[in-house]
């Protein structure tokens, strides 16, 4: 373990890290390559981040891989991204198995081309019994889509029964979101020096610690992840209380 990693306090690890992986296009452009070259190199950063999180003992990692809004990109880029996903999933499933990592996906998966959806579903089924870490890919995902779907599901579930208005609370709503089985992210990382949420996990990020890295996603490595976690561990999470109240 290198000296930076050894500074991590194992008893104060974030239980869920969410990442907005941004900057593939700019990274490629800076070396005169096309955007797709950037996405290809982004896959390597996904692999490194996933392995490092598993090694550190982070139970949940959620990666924003393709947003609802990303469907509006040039069709050539969208197609390349969908193909890249198939390749990456097929290539990495064995490693996920070996590392005891469960693959999961959130988003409007029906929008994905059938080849992408099939390989995703196959990998999800194959890794369903793994217990070390849950790796969730947000694909064709946006938070407003998710919340809209949740409202529709709630209305559907109670269409033949009186609606239990008094039981509606935070927990009730959370159950209807795509992330129902996961804790909220403790730490959100966004790369590429952009300071926005871009329609990602709006409900779930209510009390997450936010960390912005100026690195473009393909250049984000293990050390950058460790730095983000160390920064997180320096924060005082008050959840509305005063600092004094948190002292034992
Ligand atoms: C993130 O990189 C990957 C996806 C959104 C699919 P971008 O493709 O957004 O790269 P930039 O932001 O244009 O540099
Ligand atoms: C956010 O990145 C979505 C993903 C990382 C998948 P974008 O590059 O699409 O975000 P905006 O549009 O610049 O905010
Ligand atoms: Mg971007």
Short mmCIF file of C-alpha atoms and ligand atoms in Angstrom, two decimals:
data_model
loop_
_atom_site.label_atom_id
_atom_site.label_comp_id
_atom_site.label_asym_id
_atom_site.label_seq_id
_atom_site.Cartn_x
_atom_site.Cartn_y
_atom_site.Cartn_z
CA UNK A 1 0.00 0.00 0.00
CA UNK A 2 1.50 3.37 -0.90
CA UNK A 3 1.77 6.19 1.61
CA UNK A 4 -1.23 8.13 0.30
CA UNK A 5 -3.52 5.10 0.48
CA UNK A 6 -2.30 4.27 3.97
CA UNK A 7 -3.66 7.65 5.16
CA UNK A 8 -7.22 6.47 4.52
CA UNK A 9 -9.11 5.71 7.74
CA UNK A 10 -10.74 2.33 7.08
CA UNK A 11 -13.50 2.90 9.63
CA UNK A 12 -14.65 6.12 7.92
CA UNK A 13 -14.91 4.98 4.33
CA UNK A 14 -17.75 6.31 2.20
CA UNK A 15 -20.22 3.45 1.82
CA UNK A 16 -21.36 4.70 -1.56
CA UNK A 17 -19.34 6.70 -4.08
CA UNK A 18 -21.08 8.14 -7.14
CA UNK A 19 -19.07 9.53 -10.05
CA UNK A 20 -19.99 11.80 -12.95
CA UNK A 21 -17.33 10.65 -15.40
CA UNK A 22 -16.83 13.74 -17.53
CA UNK A 23 -14.21 14.99 -19.97
CA UNK A 24 -13.61 12.13 -22.42
CA UNK A 25 -14.22 14.34 -25.44
CA UNK A 26 -11.95 17.15 -24.30
CA UNK A 27 -9.22 14.68 -23.36
CA UNK A 28 -9.25 13.22 -26.91
CA UNK A 29 -9.42 16.63 -28.53
CA UNK A 30 -6.36 17.83 -26.59
CA UNK A 31 -4.27 15.23 -28.40
CA UNK A 32 -5.93 15.80 -31.78
CA UNK A 33 -8.04 12.63 -31.64
CA UNK A 34 -11.79 12.18 -32.08
CA UNK A 35 -14.22 12.03 -29.17
CA UNK A 36 -14.70 8.27 -29.50
CA UNK A 37 -11.01 7.74 -28.79
CA UNK A 38 -11.68 9.57 -25.52
CA UNK A 39 -14.53 7.24 -24.63
CA UNK A 40 -12.34 4.20 -25.33
CA UNK A 41 -9.74 5.51 -22.92
CA UNK A 42 -12.47 6.30 -20.42
CA UNK A 43 -13.15 2.56 -20.09
CA UNK A 44 -9.67 2.05 -18.64
CA UNK A 45 -10.40 4.67 -15.96
CA UNK A 46 -13.62 2.80 -15.13
CA UNK A 47 -11.66 -0.42 -14.65
CA UNK A 48 -9.03 1.22 -12.41
CA UNK A 49 -11.64 3.04 -10.30
CA UNK A 50 -13.76 -0.08 -9.88
CA UNK A 51 -10.82 -2.22 -8.80
CA UNK A 52 -9.53 0.41 -6.40
CA UNK A 53 -12.95 0.87 -4.78
CA UNK A 54 -13.28 -2.89 -4.33
CA UNK A 55 -9.78 -3.11 -2.91
CA UNK A 56 -10.50 -0.32 -0.42
CA UNK A 57 -13.74 -1.97 0.68
CA UNK A 58 -16.29 0.52 -0.70
CA UNK A 59 -19.60 -1.41 -0.88
CA UNK A 60 -21.34 0.71 -3.56
CA UNK A 61 -19.94 2.49 -6.61
CA UNK A 62 -22.30 4.20 -9.05
CA UNK A 63 -21.03 5.55 -12.36
CA UNK A 64 -22.91 7.98 -14.59
CA UNK A 65 -22.12 6.51 -17.98
CA UNK A 66 -24.86 7.87 -20.28
CA UNK A 67 -27.55 10.41 -19.52
CA UNK A 68 -31.02 10.83 -21.00
CA UNK A 69 -29.71 14.07 -22.49
CA UNK A 70 -26.75 12.27 -24.10
CA UNK A 71 -29.20 10.74 -26.63
CA UNK A 72 -29.08 14.18 -28.25
CA UNK A 73 -25.43 13.77 -29.25
CA UNK A 74 -24.47 13.03 -32.89
CA UNK A 75 -25.75 9.56 -33.78
CA UNK A 76 -22.27 8.35 -34.68
CA UNK A 77 -21.05 9.08 -31.14
CA UNK A 78 -24.15 7.53 -29.55
CA UNK A 79 -23.70 4.37 -31.62
CA UNK A 80 -20.00 4.16 -30.75
CA UNK A 81 -20.78 4.55 -27.05
CA UNK A 82 -23.38 1.77 -27.16
CA UNK A 83 -20.94 -0.55 -28.95
CA UNK A 84 -18.20 0.32 -26.53
CA UNK A 85 -20.49 -0.61 -23.68
CA UNK A 86 -21.13 -4.05 -25.14
CA UNK A 87 -17.40 -4.62 -25.62
CA UNK A 88 -16.50 -3.38 -22.16
CA UNK A 89 -19.18 -5.49 -20.46
CA UNK A 90 -18.20 -8.62 -22.37
CA UNK A 91 -14.52 -8.08 -21.68
CA UNK A 92 -14.89 -7.21 -18.00
CA UNK A 93 -17.53 -9.68 -16.77
CA UNK A 94 -14.90 -12.31 -15.96
CA UNK A 95 -12.93 -9.78 -13.90
CA UNK A 96 -16.09 -8.75 -12.06
CA UNK A 97 -16.69 -12.42 -11.25
CA UNK A 98 -13.13 -12.91 -10.10
CA UNK A 99 -13.34 -9.85 -7.87
CA UNK A 100 -16.78 -10.81 -6.48
CA UNK A 101 -18.39 -7.60 -7.83
CA UNK A 102 -22.09 -7.44 -8.67
CA UNK A 103 -23.10 -5.43 -11.73
CA UNK A 104 -26.28 -3.39 -11.61
CA UNK A 105 -27.85 -0.74 -13.84
CA UNK A 106 -30.25 2.14 -13.35
CA UNK A 107 -31.98 4.15 -16.04
CA UNK A 108 -34.36 3.69 -18.93
CA UNK A 109 -32.74 0.49 -20.20
CA UNK A 110 -35.54 -0.06 -22.73
CA UNK A 111 -34.06 2.79 -24.75
CA UNK A 112 -30.76 0.95 -25.22
CA UNK A 113 -30.14 -0.96 -28.47
CA UNK A 114 -31.04 -4.61 -27.91
CA UNK A 115 -27.42 -5.83 -28.24
CA UNK A 116 -26.35 -3.45 -25.46
CA UNK A 117 -29.29 -4.34 -23.28
CA UNK A 118 -28.78 -8.07 -23.75
CA UNK A 119 -25.11 -8.07 -22.83
CA UNK A 120 -25.88 -5.86 -19.86
CA UNK A 121 -28.67 -8.13 -18.64
CA UNK A 122 -26.46 -11.19 -19.10
CA UNK A 123 -23.64 -9.68 -17.03
CA UNK A 124 -26.10 -8.53 -14.36
CA UNK A 125 -27.54 -12.06 -14.11
CA UNK A 126 -24.12 -13.71 -14.06
CA UNK A 127 -22.82 -11.49 -11.28
CA UNK A 128 -26.04 -11.38 -9.24
CA UNK A 129 -24.65 -13.50 -6.42
CA UNK A 130 -21.49 -11.43 -5.87
CA UNK A 131 -21.19 -9.69 -2.53
CA UNK A 132 -18.00 -7.63 -2.25
CA UNK A 133 -19.21 -4.52 -4.05
CA UNK A 134 -22.15 -3.37 -6.17
CA UNK A 135 -21.13 -1.52 -9.30
CA UNK A 136 -24.10 0.38 -10.72
CA UNK A 137 -24.02 1.90 -14.19
CA UNK A 138 -26.41 4.78 -14.78
CA UNK A 139 -27.41 4.33 -18.41
CA UNK A 140 -29.99 6.36 -20.26
CA UNK A 141 -30.49 7.78 -16.79
CA UNK A 142 -31.62 11.14 -15.57
CA UNK A 143 -32.95 12.02 -12.18
CA UNK A 144 -36.04 13.82 -13.44
CA UNK A 145 -36.87 10.75 -15.54
CA UNK A 146 -36.43 8.57 -12.44
CA UNK A 147 -38.64 10.79 -10.27
CA UNK A 148 -41.29 10.98 -13.00
CA UNK A 149 -41.31 7.18 -13.26
CA UNK A 150 -41.55 6.89 -9.47
CA UNK A 151 -44.66 9.11 -9.44
CA UNK A 152 -46.21 6.97 -12.18
CA UNK A 153 -45.42 3.74 -10.29
CA UNK A 154 -46.93 5.10 -7.08
CA UNK A 155 -50.13 6.12 -8.85
CA UNK A 156 -50.29 2.76 -10.60
CA UNK A 157 -49.79 0.79 -7.41
CA UNK A 158 -52.69 2.52 -5.67
CA UNK A 159 -55.06 2.95 -8.56
CA UNK A 160 -57.56 0.47 -7.13
CA UNK A 161 -57.07 1.36 -3.47
CA UNK A 162 -57.35 4.48 -1.37
CA UNK A 163 -54.07 6.35 -1.50
CA UNK A 164 -52.28 6.28 1.89
CA UNK A 165 -51.45 9.98 2.02
CA UNK A 166 -50.33 9.84 5.63
CA UNK A 167 -47.68 7.22 4.93
CA UNK A 168 -45.90 9.34 2.33
CA UNK A 169 -42.49 10.29 3.69
CA UNK A 170 -38.84 10.24 2.55
CA UNK A 171 -38.62 6.48 2.89
CA UNK A 172 -41.84 5.86 1.02
CA UNK A 173 -40.62 7.89 -1.95
CA UNK A 174 -37.11 6.34 -1.90
CA UNK A 175 -38.64 2.87 -2.31
CA UNK A 176 -39.99 3.83 -5.70
CA UNK A 177 -36.70 5.13 -7.06
CA UNK A 178 -34.25 3.08 -9.14
CA UNK A 179 -31.84 3.20 -6.22
CA UNK A 180 -34.30 1.65 -3.72
CA UNK A 181 -31.86 -1.04 -2.64
CA UNK A 182 -28.85 1.24 -2.13
CA UNK A 183 -27.81 3.74 0.52
CA UNK A 184 -27.55 7.37 -0.65
CA UNK A 185 -24.09 8.34 -1.93
CA UNK A 186 -21.77 9.67 0.77
CA UNK A 187 -19.43 11.12 -1.80
CA UNK A 188 -20.09 12.49 -5.29
CA UNK A 189 -17.09 13.02 -7.56
CA UNK A 190 -17.26 14.94 -10.83
CA UNK A 191 -14.26 15.15 -13.11
CA UNK A 192 -13.28 17.66 -15.81
CA UNK A 193 -13.65 20.85 -13.76
CA UNK A 194 -17.39 21.24 -14.32
CA UNK A 195 -19.41 22.24 -11.28
CA UNK A 196 -22.85 20.85 -11.95
CA UNK A 197 -25.00 17.80 -11.27
CA UNK A 198 -26.36 17.31 -14.83
CA UNK A 199 -29.58 15.60 -13.75
CA UNK A 200 -27.84 12.89 -11.69
CA UNK A 201 -29.36 11.44 -8.48
CA UNK A 202 -31.02 14.72 -7.43
CA UNK A 203 -32.97 13.12 -4.59
CA UNK A 204 -30.18 10.81 -3.42
CA UNK A 205 -27.46 13.50 -3.31
CA UNK A 206 -29.38 15.56 -0.75
CA UNK A 207 -26.61 15.24 1.87
CA UNK A 208 -23.68 13.88 -0.15
CA UNK A 209 -20.26 15.47 0.08
CA UNK A 210 -19.32 16.92 -3.31
CA UNK A 211 -15.81 16.68 -4.76
CA UNK A 212 -14.77 18.25 -8.03
CA UNK A 213 -11.59 17.19 -9.81
CA UNK A 214 -10.03 19.16 -12.65
CA UNK A 215 -8.73 15.91 -14.20
CA UNK A 216 -10.44 14.75 -17.37
CA UNK A 217 -12.02 11.30 -16.88
CA UNK A 218 -9.46 9.25 -18.93
CA UNK A 219 -6.65 10.66 -16.79
CA UNK A 220 -8.41 10.05 -13.46
CA UNK A 221 -6.41 7.35 -11.69
CA UNK A 222 -6.18 5.47 -8.40
CA UNK A 223 -4.32 8.31 -6.75
CA UNK A 224 -7.04 10.80 -7.69
CA UNK A 225 -9.64 8.52 -6.14
CA UNK A 226 -7.59 8.20 -2.96
CA UNK A 227 -7.24 12.01 -2.81
CA UNK A 228 -11.01 12.40 -3.12
CA UNK A 229 -11.58 9.92 -0.28
CA UNK A 230 -8.98 11.65 1.93
CA UNK A 231 -10.67 14.99 1.27
CA UNK A 232 -14.03 13.42 2.17
CA UNK A 233 -12.61 12.09 5.43
CA UNK A 234 -11.57 15.62 6.45
CA UNK A 235 -15.14 16.91 6.19
CA UNK A 236 -17.50 17.24 9.10
CA UNK A 237 -20.93 15.93 8.11
CA UNK A 238 -23.31 17.82 10.32
CA UNK A 239 -26.69 16.93 8.74
CA UNK A 240 -28.14 20.16 10.04
CA UNK A 241 -26.75 19.87 13.55
CA UNK A 242 -24.10 22.08 15.12
CA UNK A 243 -20.48 21.03 15.33
CA UNK A 244 -20.72 20.84 19.14
CA UNK A 245 -23.59 18.38 18.97
CA UNK A 246 -21.42 15.94 17.04
CA UNK A 247 -18.70 15.75 19.67
CA UNK A 248 -19.08 12.75 21.98
C1 LIG B 1 -18.18 11.94 -20.50
O1 LIG B 1 -17.34 12.63 -21.34
C2 LIG B 1 -18.78 10.70 -21.14
C3 LIG B 1 -20.20 10.81 -21.48
C4 LIG B 1 -20.98 11.80 -21.20
C5 LIG B 1 -20.77 9.70 -22.23
P1 LIG B 1 -17.88 13.64 -22.41
O2 LIG B 1 -18.17 12.90 -23.66
O3 LIG B 1 -19.00 14.44 -21.88
O4 LIG B 1 -16.61 14.58 -22.64
P2 LIG B 1 -16.60 16.16 -22.76
O5 LIG B 1 -17.32 16.69 -21.58
O6 LIG B 1 -17.25 16.50 -24.03
O7 LIG B 1 -15.14 16.52 -22.73
C1 LIG B 2 -22.91 14.11 -17.72
O1 LIG B 2 -21.94 14.51 -18.63
C2 LIG B 2 -23.39 12.75 -18.08
C3 LIG B 2 -22.41 11.68 -17.95
C4 LIG B 2 -21.25 11.76 -17.41
C5 LIG B 2 -22.85 10.42 -18.47
P1 LIG B 2 -22.29 15.51 -19.82
O2 LIG B 2 -21.00 15.85 -20.47
O3 LIG B 2 -23.34 14.94 -20.66
O4 LIG B 2 -22.87 16.74 -19.00
P2 LIG B 2 -23.22 18.24 -19.43
O5 LIG B 2 -24.25 18.16 -20.48
O6 LIG B 2 -21.97 18.86 -19.92
O7 LIG B 2 -23.70 18.87 -18.18
MG1 LIG B 3 -19.15 16.17 -20.86
#
